[in-house]
Coordinates of C-alpha atoms and ligand atoms in Angstrom, one line a residue:
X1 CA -7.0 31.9 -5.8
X2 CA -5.3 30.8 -2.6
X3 CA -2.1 28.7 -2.5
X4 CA -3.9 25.9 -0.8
X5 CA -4.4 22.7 -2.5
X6 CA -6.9 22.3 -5.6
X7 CA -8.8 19.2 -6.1
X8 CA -11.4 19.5 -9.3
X9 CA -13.0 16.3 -10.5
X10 CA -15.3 15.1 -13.3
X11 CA -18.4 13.1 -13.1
X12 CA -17.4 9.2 -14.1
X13 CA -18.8 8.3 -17.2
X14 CA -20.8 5.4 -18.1
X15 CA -18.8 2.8 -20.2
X16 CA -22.0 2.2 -22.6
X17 CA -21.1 3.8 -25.8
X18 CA -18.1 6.0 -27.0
X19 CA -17.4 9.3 -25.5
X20 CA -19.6 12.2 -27.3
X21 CA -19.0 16.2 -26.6
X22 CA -21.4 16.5 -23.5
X23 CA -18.5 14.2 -21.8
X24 CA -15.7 15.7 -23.9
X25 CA -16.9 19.9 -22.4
X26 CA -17.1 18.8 -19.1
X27 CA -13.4 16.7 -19.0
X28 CA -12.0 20.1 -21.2
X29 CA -13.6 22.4 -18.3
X30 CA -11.9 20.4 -15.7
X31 CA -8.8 20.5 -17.1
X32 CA -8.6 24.4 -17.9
X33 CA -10.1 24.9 -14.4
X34 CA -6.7 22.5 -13.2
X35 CA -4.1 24.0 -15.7
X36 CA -5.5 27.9 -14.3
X37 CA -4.9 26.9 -10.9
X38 CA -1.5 25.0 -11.7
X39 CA -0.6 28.0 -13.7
X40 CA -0.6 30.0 -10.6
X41 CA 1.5 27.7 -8.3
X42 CA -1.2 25.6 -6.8
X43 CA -1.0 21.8 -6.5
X44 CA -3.9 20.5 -8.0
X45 CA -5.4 16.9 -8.2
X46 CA -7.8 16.4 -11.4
X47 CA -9.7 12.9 -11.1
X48 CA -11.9 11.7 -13.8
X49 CA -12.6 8.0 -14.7
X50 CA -15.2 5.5 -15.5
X51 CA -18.4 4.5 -13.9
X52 CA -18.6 0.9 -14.9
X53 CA -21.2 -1.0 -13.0
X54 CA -24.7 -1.2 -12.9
X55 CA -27.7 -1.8 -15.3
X56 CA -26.7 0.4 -18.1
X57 CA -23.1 -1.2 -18.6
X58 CA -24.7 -4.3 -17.7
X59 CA -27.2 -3.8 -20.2
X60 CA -25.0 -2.1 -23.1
X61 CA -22.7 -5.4 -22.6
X62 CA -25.7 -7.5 -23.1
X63 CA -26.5 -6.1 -25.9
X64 CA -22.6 -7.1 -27.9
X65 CA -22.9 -10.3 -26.2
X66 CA -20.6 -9.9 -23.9
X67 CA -19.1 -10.1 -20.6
X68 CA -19.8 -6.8 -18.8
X69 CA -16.0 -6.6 -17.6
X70 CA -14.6 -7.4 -20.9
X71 CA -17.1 -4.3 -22.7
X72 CA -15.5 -2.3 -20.1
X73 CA -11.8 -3.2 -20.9
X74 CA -12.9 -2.5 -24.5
X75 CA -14.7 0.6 -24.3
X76 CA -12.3 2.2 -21.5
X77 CA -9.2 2.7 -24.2
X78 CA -11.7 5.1 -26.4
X79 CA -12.1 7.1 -23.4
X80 CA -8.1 7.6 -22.4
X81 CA -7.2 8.1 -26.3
X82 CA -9.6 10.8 -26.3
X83 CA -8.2 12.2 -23.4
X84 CA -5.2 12.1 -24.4
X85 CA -6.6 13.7 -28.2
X86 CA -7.9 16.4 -25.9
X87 CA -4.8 17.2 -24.5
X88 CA -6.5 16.7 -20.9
X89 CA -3.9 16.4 -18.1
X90 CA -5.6 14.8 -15.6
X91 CA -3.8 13.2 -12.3
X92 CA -5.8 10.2 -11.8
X93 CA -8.1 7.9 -13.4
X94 CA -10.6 5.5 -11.2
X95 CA -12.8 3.1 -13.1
X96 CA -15.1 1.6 -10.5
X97 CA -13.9 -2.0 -11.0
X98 CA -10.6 -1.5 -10.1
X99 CA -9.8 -3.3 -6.8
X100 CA -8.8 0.1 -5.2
X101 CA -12.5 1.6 -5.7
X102 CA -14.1 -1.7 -4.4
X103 CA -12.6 -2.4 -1.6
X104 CA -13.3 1.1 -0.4
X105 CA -16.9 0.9 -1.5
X106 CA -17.1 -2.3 1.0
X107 CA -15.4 -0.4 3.6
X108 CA -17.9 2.2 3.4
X109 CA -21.1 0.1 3.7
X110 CA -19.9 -1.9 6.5
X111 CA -18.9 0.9 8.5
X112 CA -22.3 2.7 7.5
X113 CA -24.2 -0.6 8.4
X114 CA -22.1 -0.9 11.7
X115 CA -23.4 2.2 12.8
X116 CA -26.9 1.8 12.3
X117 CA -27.6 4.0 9.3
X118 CA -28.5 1.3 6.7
X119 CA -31.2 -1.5 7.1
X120 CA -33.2 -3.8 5.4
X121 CA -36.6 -3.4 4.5
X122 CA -39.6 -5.4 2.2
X123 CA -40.4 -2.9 -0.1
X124 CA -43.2 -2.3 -2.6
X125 CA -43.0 0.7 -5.4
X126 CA -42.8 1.9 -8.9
X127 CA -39.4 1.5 -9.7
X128 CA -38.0 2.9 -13.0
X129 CA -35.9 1.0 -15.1
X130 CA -34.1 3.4 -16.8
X131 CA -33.4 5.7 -14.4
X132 CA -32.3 1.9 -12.4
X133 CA -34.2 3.5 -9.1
X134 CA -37.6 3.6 -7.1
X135 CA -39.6 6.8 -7.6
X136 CA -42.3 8.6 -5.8
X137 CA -46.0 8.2 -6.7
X138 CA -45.5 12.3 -7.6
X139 CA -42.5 11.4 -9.6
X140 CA -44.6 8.4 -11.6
X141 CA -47.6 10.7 -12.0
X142 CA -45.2 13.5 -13.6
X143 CA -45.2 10.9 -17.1
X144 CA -41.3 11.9 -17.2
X145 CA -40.1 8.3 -16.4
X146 CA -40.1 5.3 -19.1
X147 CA -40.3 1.8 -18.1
X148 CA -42.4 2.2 -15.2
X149 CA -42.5 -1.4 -13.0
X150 CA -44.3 -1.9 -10.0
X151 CA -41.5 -4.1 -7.8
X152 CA -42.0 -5.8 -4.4
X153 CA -38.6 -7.3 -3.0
X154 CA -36.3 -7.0 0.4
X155 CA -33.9 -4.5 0.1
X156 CA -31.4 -2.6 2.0
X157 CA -31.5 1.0 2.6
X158 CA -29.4 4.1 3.4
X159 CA -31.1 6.1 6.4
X160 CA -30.9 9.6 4.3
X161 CA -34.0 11.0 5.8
X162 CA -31.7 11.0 9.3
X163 CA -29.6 13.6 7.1
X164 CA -32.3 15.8 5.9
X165 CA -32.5 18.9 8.0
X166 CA -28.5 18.9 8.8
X167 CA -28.2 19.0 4.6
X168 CA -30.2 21.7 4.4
X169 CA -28.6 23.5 7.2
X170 CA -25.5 23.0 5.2
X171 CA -26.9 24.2 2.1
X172 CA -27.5 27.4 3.8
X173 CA -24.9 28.5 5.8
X174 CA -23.0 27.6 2.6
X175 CA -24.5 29.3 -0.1
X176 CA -21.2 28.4 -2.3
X177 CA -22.0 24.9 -1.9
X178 CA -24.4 24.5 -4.9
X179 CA -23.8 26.5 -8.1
X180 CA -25.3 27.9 -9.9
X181 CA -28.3 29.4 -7.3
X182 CA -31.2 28.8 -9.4
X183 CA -29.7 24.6 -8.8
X184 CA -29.4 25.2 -5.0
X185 CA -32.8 26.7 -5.0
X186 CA -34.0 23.6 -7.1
X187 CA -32.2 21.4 -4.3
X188 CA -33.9 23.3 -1.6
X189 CA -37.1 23.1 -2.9
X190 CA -36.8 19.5 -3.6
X191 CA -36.0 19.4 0.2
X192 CA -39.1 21.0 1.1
X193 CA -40.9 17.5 1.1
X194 CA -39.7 14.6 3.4
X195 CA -36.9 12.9 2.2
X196 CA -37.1 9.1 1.2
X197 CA -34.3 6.7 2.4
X198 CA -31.8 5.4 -0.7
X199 CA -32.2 1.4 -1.7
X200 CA -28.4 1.0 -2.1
X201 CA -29.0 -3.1 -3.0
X202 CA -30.0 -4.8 -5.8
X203 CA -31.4 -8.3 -5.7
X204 CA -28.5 -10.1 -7.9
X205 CA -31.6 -12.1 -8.8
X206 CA -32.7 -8.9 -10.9
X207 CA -29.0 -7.4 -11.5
X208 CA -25.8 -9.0 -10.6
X209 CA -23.0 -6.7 -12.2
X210 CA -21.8 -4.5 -9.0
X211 CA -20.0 -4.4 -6.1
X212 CA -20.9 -7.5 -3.8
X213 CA -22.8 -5.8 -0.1
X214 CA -20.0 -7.0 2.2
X215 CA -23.2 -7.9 4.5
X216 CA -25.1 -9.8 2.2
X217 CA -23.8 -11.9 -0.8
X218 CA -27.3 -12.1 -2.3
X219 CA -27.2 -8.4 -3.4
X220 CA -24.7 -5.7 -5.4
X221 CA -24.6 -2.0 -4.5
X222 CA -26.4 0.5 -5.7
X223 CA -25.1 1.9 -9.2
X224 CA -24.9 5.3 -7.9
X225 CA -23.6 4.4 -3.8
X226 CA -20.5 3.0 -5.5
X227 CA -19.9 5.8 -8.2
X228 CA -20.1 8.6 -6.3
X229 CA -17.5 7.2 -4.0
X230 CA -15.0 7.6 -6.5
X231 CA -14.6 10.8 -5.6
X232 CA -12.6 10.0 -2.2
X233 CA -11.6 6.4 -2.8
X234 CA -8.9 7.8 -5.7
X235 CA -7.6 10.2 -3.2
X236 CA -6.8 7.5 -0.5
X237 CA -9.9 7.5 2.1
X238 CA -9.5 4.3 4.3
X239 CA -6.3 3.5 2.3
X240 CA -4.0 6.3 2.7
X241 CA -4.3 8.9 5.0
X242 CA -2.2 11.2 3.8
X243 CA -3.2 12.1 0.7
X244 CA -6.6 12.4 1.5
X245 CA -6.0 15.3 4.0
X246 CA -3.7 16.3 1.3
X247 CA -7.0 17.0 -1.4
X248 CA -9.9 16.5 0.8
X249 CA -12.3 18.2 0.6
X250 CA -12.6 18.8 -2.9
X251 CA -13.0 22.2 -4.0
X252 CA -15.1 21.9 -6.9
X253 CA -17.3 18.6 -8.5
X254 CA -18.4 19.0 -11.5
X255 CA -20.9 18.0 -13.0
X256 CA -24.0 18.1 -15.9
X257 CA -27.9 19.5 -14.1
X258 CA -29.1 15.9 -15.2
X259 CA -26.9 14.7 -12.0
X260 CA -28.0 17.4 -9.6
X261 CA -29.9 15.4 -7.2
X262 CA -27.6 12.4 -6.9
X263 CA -24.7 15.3 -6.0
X264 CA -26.1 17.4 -3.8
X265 CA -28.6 15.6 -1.8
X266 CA -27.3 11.3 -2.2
X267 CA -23.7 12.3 -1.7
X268 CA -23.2 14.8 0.9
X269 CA -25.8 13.0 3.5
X270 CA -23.2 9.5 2.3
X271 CA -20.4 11.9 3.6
X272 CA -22.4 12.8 6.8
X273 CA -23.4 8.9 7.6
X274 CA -19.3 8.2 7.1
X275 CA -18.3 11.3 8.7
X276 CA -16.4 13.1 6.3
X277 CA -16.5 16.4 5.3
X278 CA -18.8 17.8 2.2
X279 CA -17.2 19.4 -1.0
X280 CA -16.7 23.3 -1.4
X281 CA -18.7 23.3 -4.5
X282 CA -20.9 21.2 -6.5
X283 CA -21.3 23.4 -9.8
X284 CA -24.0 21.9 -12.4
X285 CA -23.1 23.2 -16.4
X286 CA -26.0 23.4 -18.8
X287 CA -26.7 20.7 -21.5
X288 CA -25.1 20.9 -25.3
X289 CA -28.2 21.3 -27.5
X290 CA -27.8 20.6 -31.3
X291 CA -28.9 23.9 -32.4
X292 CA -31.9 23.9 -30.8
X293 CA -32.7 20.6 -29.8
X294 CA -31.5 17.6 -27.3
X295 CA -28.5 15.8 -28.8
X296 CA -29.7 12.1 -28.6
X297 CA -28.2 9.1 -30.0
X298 CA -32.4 8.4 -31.7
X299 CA -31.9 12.0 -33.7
X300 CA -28.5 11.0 -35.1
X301 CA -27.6 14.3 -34.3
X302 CA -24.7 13.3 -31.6
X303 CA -21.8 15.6 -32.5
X304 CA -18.5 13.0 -32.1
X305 CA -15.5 15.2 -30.4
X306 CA -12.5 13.4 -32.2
X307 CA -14.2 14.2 -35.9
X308 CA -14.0 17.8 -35.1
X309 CA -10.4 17.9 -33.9
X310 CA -9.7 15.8 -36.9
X311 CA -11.6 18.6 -38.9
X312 CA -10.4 22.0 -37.1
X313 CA -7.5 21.1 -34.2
X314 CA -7.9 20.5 -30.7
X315 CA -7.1 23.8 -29.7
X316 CA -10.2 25.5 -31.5
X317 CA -12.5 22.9 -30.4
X318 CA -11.4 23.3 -26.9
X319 CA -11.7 27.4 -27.5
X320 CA -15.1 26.7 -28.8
X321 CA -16.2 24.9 -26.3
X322 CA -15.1 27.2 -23.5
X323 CA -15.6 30.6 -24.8
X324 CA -19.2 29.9 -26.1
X325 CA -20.8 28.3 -22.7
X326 CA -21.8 30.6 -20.3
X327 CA -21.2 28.0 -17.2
X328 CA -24.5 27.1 -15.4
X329 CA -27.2 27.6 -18.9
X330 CA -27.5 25.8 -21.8
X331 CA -25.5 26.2 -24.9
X332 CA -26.2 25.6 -28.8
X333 CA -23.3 23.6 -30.7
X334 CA -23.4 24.9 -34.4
X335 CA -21.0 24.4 -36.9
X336 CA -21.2 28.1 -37.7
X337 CA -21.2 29.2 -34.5
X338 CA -18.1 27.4 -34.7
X339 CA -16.6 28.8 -37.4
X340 CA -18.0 32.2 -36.7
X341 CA -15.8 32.1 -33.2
X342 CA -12.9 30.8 -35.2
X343 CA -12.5 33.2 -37.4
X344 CA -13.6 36.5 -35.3
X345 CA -11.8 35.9 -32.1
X346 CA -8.5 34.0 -33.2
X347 CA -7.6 34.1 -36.7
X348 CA -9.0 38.1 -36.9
X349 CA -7.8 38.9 -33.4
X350 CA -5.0 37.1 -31.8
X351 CA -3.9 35.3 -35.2
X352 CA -3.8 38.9 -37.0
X353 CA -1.4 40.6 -34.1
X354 CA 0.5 37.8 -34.4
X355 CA 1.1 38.3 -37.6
X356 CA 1.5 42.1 -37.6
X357 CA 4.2 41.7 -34.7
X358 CA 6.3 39.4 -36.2
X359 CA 6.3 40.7 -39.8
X360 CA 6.5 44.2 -39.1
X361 CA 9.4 43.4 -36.4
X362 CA 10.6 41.1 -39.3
X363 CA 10.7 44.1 -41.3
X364 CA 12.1 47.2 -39.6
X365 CA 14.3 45.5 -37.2
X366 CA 15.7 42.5 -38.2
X367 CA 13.5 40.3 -36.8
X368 CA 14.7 40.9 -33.2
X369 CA 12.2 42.0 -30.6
X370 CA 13.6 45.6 -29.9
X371 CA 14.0 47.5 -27.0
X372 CA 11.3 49.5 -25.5
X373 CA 11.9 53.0 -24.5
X374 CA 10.1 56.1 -23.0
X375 CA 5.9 54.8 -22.9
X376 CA 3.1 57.2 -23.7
X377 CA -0.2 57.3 -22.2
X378 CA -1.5 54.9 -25.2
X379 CA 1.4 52.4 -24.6
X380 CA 0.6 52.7 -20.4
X381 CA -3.2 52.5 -21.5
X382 CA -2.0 48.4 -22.7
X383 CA 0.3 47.7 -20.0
X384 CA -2.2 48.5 -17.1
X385 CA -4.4 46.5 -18.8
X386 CA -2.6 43.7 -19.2
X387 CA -0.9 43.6 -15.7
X388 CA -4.3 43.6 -14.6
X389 CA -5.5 40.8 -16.7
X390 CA -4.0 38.6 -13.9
X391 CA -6.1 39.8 -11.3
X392 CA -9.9 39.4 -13.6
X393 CA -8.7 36.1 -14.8
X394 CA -8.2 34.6 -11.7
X395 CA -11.7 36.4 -10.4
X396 CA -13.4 34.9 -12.7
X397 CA -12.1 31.1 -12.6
X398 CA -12.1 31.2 -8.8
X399 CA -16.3 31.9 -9.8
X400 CA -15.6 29.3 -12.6
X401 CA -16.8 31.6 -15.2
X402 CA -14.4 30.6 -18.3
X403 CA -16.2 32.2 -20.6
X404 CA -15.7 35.7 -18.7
X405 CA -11.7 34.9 -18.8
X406 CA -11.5 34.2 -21.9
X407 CA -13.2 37.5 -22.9
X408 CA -10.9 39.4 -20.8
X409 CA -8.4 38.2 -22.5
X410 CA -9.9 38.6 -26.1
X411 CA -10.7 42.3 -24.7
X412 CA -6.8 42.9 -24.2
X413 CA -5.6 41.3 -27.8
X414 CA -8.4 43.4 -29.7
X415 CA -7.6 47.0 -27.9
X416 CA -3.9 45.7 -28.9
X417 CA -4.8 45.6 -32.6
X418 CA -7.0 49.2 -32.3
X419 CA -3.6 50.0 -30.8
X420 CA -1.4 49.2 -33.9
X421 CA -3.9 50.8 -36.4
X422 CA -3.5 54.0 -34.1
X423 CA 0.1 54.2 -33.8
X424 CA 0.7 52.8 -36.5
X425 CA 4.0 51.5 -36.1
X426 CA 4.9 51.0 -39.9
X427 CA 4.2 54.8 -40.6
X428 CA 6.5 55.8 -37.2
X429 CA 9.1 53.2 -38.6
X430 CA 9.8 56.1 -41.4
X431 CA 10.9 58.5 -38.6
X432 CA 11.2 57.5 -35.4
X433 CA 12.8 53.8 -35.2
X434 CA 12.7 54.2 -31.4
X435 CA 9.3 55.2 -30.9
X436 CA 8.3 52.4 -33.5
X437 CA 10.5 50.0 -31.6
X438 CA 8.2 51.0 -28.3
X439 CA 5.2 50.1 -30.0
X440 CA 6.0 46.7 -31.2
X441 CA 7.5 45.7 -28.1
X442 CA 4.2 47.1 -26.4
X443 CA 1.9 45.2 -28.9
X444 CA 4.2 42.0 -29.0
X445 CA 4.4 41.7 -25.1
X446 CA 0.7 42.3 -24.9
X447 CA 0.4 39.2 -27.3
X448 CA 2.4 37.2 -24.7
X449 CA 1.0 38.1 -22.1
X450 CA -2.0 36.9 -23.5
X451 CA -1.2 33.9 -24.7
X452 CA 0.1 33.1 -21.0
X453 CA -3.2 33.5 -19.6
X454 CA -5.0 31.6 -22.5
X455 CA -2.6 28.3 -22.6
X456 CA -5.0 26.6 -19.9
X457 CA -7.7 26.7 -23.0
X458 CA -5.4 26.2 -26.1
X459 CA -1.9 24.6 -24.7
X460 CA -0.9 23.7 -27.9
X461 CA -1.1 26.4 -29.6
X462 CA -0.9 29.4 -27.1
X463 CA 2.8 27.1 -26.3
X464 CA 4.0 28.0 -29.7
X465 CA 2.9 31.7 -30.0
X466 CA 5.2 32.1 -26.6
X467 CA 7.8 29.4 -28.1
X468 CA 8.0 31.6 -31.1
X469 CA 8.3 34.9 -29.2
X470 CA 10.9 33.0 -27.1
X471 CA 9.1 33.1 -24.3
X472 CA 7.9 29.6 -23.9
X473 CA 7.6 29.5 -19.9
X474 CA 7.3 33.5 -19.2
X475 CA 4.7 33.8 -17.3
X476 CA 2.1 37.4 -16.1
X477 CA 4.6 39.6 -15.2
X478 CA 5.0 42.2 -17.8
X479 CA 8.4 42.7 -19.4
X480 CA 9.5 39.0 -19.5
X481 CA 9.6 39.6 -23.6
X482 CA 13.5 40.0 -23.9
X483 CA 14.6 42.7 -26.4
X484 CA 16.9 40.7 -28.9
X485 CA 14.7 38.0 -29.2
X486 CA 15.1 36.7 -32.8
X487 CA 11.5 35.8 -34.2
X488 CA 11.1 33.7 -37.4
X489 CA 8.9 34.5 -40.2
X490 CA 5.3 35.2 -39.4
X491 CA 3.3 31.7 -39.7
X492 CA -0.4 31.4 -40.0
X493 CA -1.4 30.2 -36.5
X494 CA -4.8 30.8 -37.1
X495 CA -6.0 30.6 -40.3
X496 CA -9.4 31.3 -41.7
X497 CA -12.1 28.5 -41.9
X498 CA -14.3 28.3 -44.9
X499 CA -18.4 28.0 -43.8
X500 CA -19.0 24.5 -45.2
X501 CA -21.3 24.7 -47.9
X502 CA -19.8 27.8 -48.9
Ligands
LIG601 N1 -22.1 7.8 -14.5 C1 -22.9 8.9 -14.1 C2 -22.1 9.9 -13.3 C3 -21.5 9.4 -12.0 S1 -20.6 10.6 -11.2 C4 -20.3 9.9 -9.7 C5 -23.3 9.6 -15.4 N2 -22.6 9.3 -16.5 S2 -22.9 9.8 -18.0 O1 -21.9 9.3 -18.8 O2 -24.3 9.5 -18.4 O3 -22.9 11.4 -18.0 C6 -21.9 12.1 -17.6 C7 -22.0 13.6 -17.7 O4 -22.2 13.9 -19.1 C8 -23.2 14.1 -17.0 O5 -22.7 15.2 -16.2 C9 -24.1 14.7 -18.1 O6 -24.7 15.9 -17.7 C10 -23.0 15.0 -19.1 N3 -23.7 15.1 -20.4 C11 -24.3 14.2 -21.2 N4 -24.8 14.8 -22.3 C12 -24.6 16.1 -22.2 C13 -24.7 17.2 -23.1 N5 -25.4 17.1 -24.3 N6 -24.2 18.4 -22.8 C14 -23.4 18.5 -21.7 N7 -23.2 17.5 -20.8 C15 -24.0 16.4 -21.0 O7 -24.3 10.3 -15.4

C-alpha cells in the first residue's frame, strides 16, 4: 500500500425498494477496503450514494403514487440509517438529483456534444424495457431480455465506437484494470465485435424523470450517462479543481458482475470523449445466492441486512459477510453457514483467548498484564508471526482479497491458542511466575495485535477487545501491550449461537 491517496467507491444504488444484503456486502467491502488503507496512514475518499433517476425510480414511484422526487426523499433516509446501522464510514454521499451532480452531468454533455462526439440519429430497434436500453438483434435472439419492444424515434447518441480500439488498447497494457481476469476476458471478448454507439436521450414523451440534455429540452439523459458520472462529479470535476487531482483517478470501483459492461466499456470511453483519465481498477464481486439459488424479491427469499444485525450484531454480520466471499465468485448466504463461522472462528478462536488471557492473567497476577521476559523459540515462533501479519494483510487488500486477510489473521489467533494449550501457562504459574508471565504477555499481545488488523471488519467490537487490553489506538508494532495494564474480568465477547431450530 503506497502513501498516495486512496479513492474506493460503491456502485449508486437504485432508490426503488429498501436496501437488501447484495447492496449491504458491497457498501461493508468498501468500507473495510477504506478503514485498511486509513489504518495505514493513507487519506482515503469513500463515495457511495443513490442513483435516483430513470425508469426504474420513475416507475417504483408510479407505482406508490407518487412524485418520483418525493419517493426518493422517502426512500433515501432507509439507505443512510442503514449505513449508519452498518457502521459504514463513508466520506461523501451523491444522490444524482442533487444540484451538484446535475449540473456537472450538463457540463459533461455539452462539452461532449461541442466536440463532436455525440449526435442525433432516427433510430429503429428492439429496445428492452427492463434493462431501459436498445439491444442487438444477437442480444434479443439470446431470450435473456423481458419486455422486448420494437421502438423507432430520434435520438441522441454517444460516438463510443470512436473509443473502441483505444479501450481495448487500455485494457491491455493495463491488465490491473478489470478484475477479476475471467471479467476482463469477458470485456475483451465482448469487444471482439464492433461496438454500437450509446443512445444517451430519452424522448420525455416516453420518460421524463432525468436530467434535462442542456441541447435539447425535449429529452432527459440516459439513466446510466448520468449515474456513472457520480463517480467524479462528488470529487469536484468542473467544480473544484483541487480536489479532484487530489482523488482522481480512483483506485478502485466497485462493483456487482451484473454492472460489468456499463463499467468497463460505457464509462471509461465517457472519460476518453471528456478527456479524463480511467480508474486503476474496476473489480466486479460475485452475486449472494440464497443457498443455492438467485435472491429475488418473486422467491421471498430476500435476506433483509438490518433483521440480522438486530438478530446477531453488526460486527458478526460484517465478519460473515467478508470472511465467507471469496472476492470475484459467487457466494451462498446460509443461516448456518452463519452461525457455523460464528461460532468456529470468533467465539472458539478469538473469543476463547480472550477469555483465557484475561482470566488466567486475572488469576495469577492480579489482573495486570505482566512483564515479558527472556522469549523461547515457541514465544519467537508467535511474534514473527505476528510482525509479519502486517506485511500479508496489506498484500492481500492491496489484491482486495478480504477473505485471505481475514484468514491470516484467524491463522495467527488459532496458533496462539495451540500455543497456550502447549505452554500451558496455568501449569508454569505453579513454578515459574516469570516464565508464565512471558507467555501471557506473548498470547495477550498476539490477541491485540490481531484485533488491530481485524477492526476494519468488526470496529466495534475488535475497539473493545483493544479498549479492554488498554490498548485502544495501539497499532502493528509489536510490544505496544504495556506491562501493568489492569484488565477487568473476562466478558463474553463472543458468545456462542444456538442453530435455530435446534
Ligand atoms: N444504479 C445502478 C448502479 C449505478 S453505478 C454508477 C445499479 N443499482 S442496483 O441497486 O440495482 O445494484 C447495485 C449493486 O448491487 C450492483 O453492483 C449489484 O451487483 C449489487 N447486487 C444486487 N443484488 C446482489 C446480490 N444478490 N449479491 C451481491 N450483489 C448484488 O445497478
Amino acid at each position: 500500500m503506497s502513501a498516495k491517496n486512496f479513492y474506493v467507491t460503491t456502485p449508486i444504488y437504485y432508490v426503488n425498494d429498501k436496501p437488501h444484503i447484495g447492496h449491504a456486502y458491497t457498501t461493508i467491502l468498501a468500507d473495510v477496503i477504506a478503514r485498511f488503507h486509513r489504518s495505514n496512514n493513507q487519506p482515503v475518499f469513500f463515495l457511495t450514494g443513490l442513483d435516483e433517476h430513470g425508469q426504474k425510480v420513475q416507475q417504483a414511484a408510479e407505482k406508490r403514487g407518487m412524485d418520483p422526487q418525493a419517493h426518493c426523499d422517502d426512500l433515501a433516509p432507509r439507505f443512510l440509517q442503514l449505513w449508519e446501522r452498518l457502521e459504514i464510514r463513508y466520506d461523501d454521499f451523491i444522490r444524482t438529483t442533487e444540484d451538484r451532480h446535475q449540473t456537472i452531468v450538463q457540463k459533461v454533455l455539452q462539452d461532449v456534444y461541442d466536440k463532436g462526439d455525440i449526435y442525433t440519429d432516427e433510430y429503429e430497434g428492439w429496445y428492452s424495457v427492463s434493462e431501459e436500453r436498445f439491444i442487438t438483434e444477437k442480444e434479443k435472439d439470446s431470450g435473456e431480455f423481458r419486455d422486448v419492444k420494437r421502438i423507432k424515434e430520434k435520438n441522441y447518441f454517444f460516438k463510443m465506437s470512436k473509443y473502441q480500439q483505444q479501450l481495448i488498447d487500455h485494457i491491455n497494457a493495463n491488465p490491473g484494470f478489470i478484475q477479476p481476469e475471467h471479467r476482463k476476458n469477458e470485456i475483451l471478448g465482448f469487444l471482439r465485435e464492433p461496438l454500437n454507439d450509446l443512445c444517451i436521450s430519452r424522448p420525455k414523451a416516453r420518460m421524463s424523470w432525468g436530467i434535462d440534455l442542456p441541447f435539447d429540452a425535449d429529452y432527459v439523459t440516459y439513466v446510466w450517462f448520468d449515474a456513472l458520472l457520480n463517480y467524479v462529479s462528488a470529487p469536484g470535476y468542473g467544480s473544484d479543481e483541487n480536489k479532484f487531482q487530489t482523488w482522481w483517478p480512483a483506485n478502485v470501483h466497485l462493483i456487482g458482475k451484473d454492472i460489468l459492461t456499463t463499467h468497463c466499456v460505457y464509462w471509461p470511453t465517457m472519460l476518453m470523449a471528456m478527456g479524463v483519465e480511467l480508474p486503476t481498477t474496476v473489480f466486479a464481486h460475485g452475486w449472494w445466492l440464497m443457498g443455492e439459488s438467485k435472491m429475488s424479491k418473486s422467491l421471498g427469499n430476500v435476506v433483509s441486512p438490518l433483521d440480522l444485525i438486530e438478530e446477531y450484531g453488526v460486527d458478526a454480520v460484517r465478519y460473515y459477510l467478508m470472511s465467507e466471499m471469496v472476492l470475484g465468485q459467487d457466494a451462498s448466504f446460509t443461516i448456518e453457514s452463519f452461525i457455523k463461522r460464528f461460532n468456529s472462528d470468533l467465539a472458539n478462536d478469538f473469543g476463547n483467548l480472550l477469555n483465557r488471557v484475561c482470566g488466567l492473567i486475572g488469576k495469577y497476577f492480579e489482573a495486570k498484564v505482566p512483564q515479558p521476559g527472556e522469549h523461547t523459540a515457541e514465544d519467537r515462533a508467535i511474534i514473527d508471526q505476528a510482525v509479519a501479519l502486517e506485511t500479508e494483510v496489506t498484500r492481500h487488500i492491496d489484491k482486495l482479497q478480504i477473505h485471505s486477510a481475514i484468514f491470516a489473521i484467524l491463522d495467527l489467533v488459532g496458533k496462539t491458542n495451540r500455543y497456550m494449550e502447549h505452554e500451558a501457562p496455568w501449569k508454569v504459574a505453579k513454578e515459574d511466575l516469570t516464565r508464565a508471565g512471558t507467555i501471557l504477555y506473548v498470547a495477550t499481545e498476539s490477541l491485540r495485535v490481531a484485533a488491530h488488523h481485524l477492526s476494519p471488519v468488526m470496529p466495534a467490537r475488535c475497539g473493545k477487545v483493544r479498549g479492554i487490553l488498554g490498548a485502544a489506538d495501539s497499532g502493528a508494532a509489536w510490544g505496544e501491550l504495556k506491562p501493568g495494564t489492569e484488565l477487568p474480568a473476562p466478558e463474553a465477547l463472543f458468545p456462542r449461537l444456538e442453530m435455530p431450530g435446534v
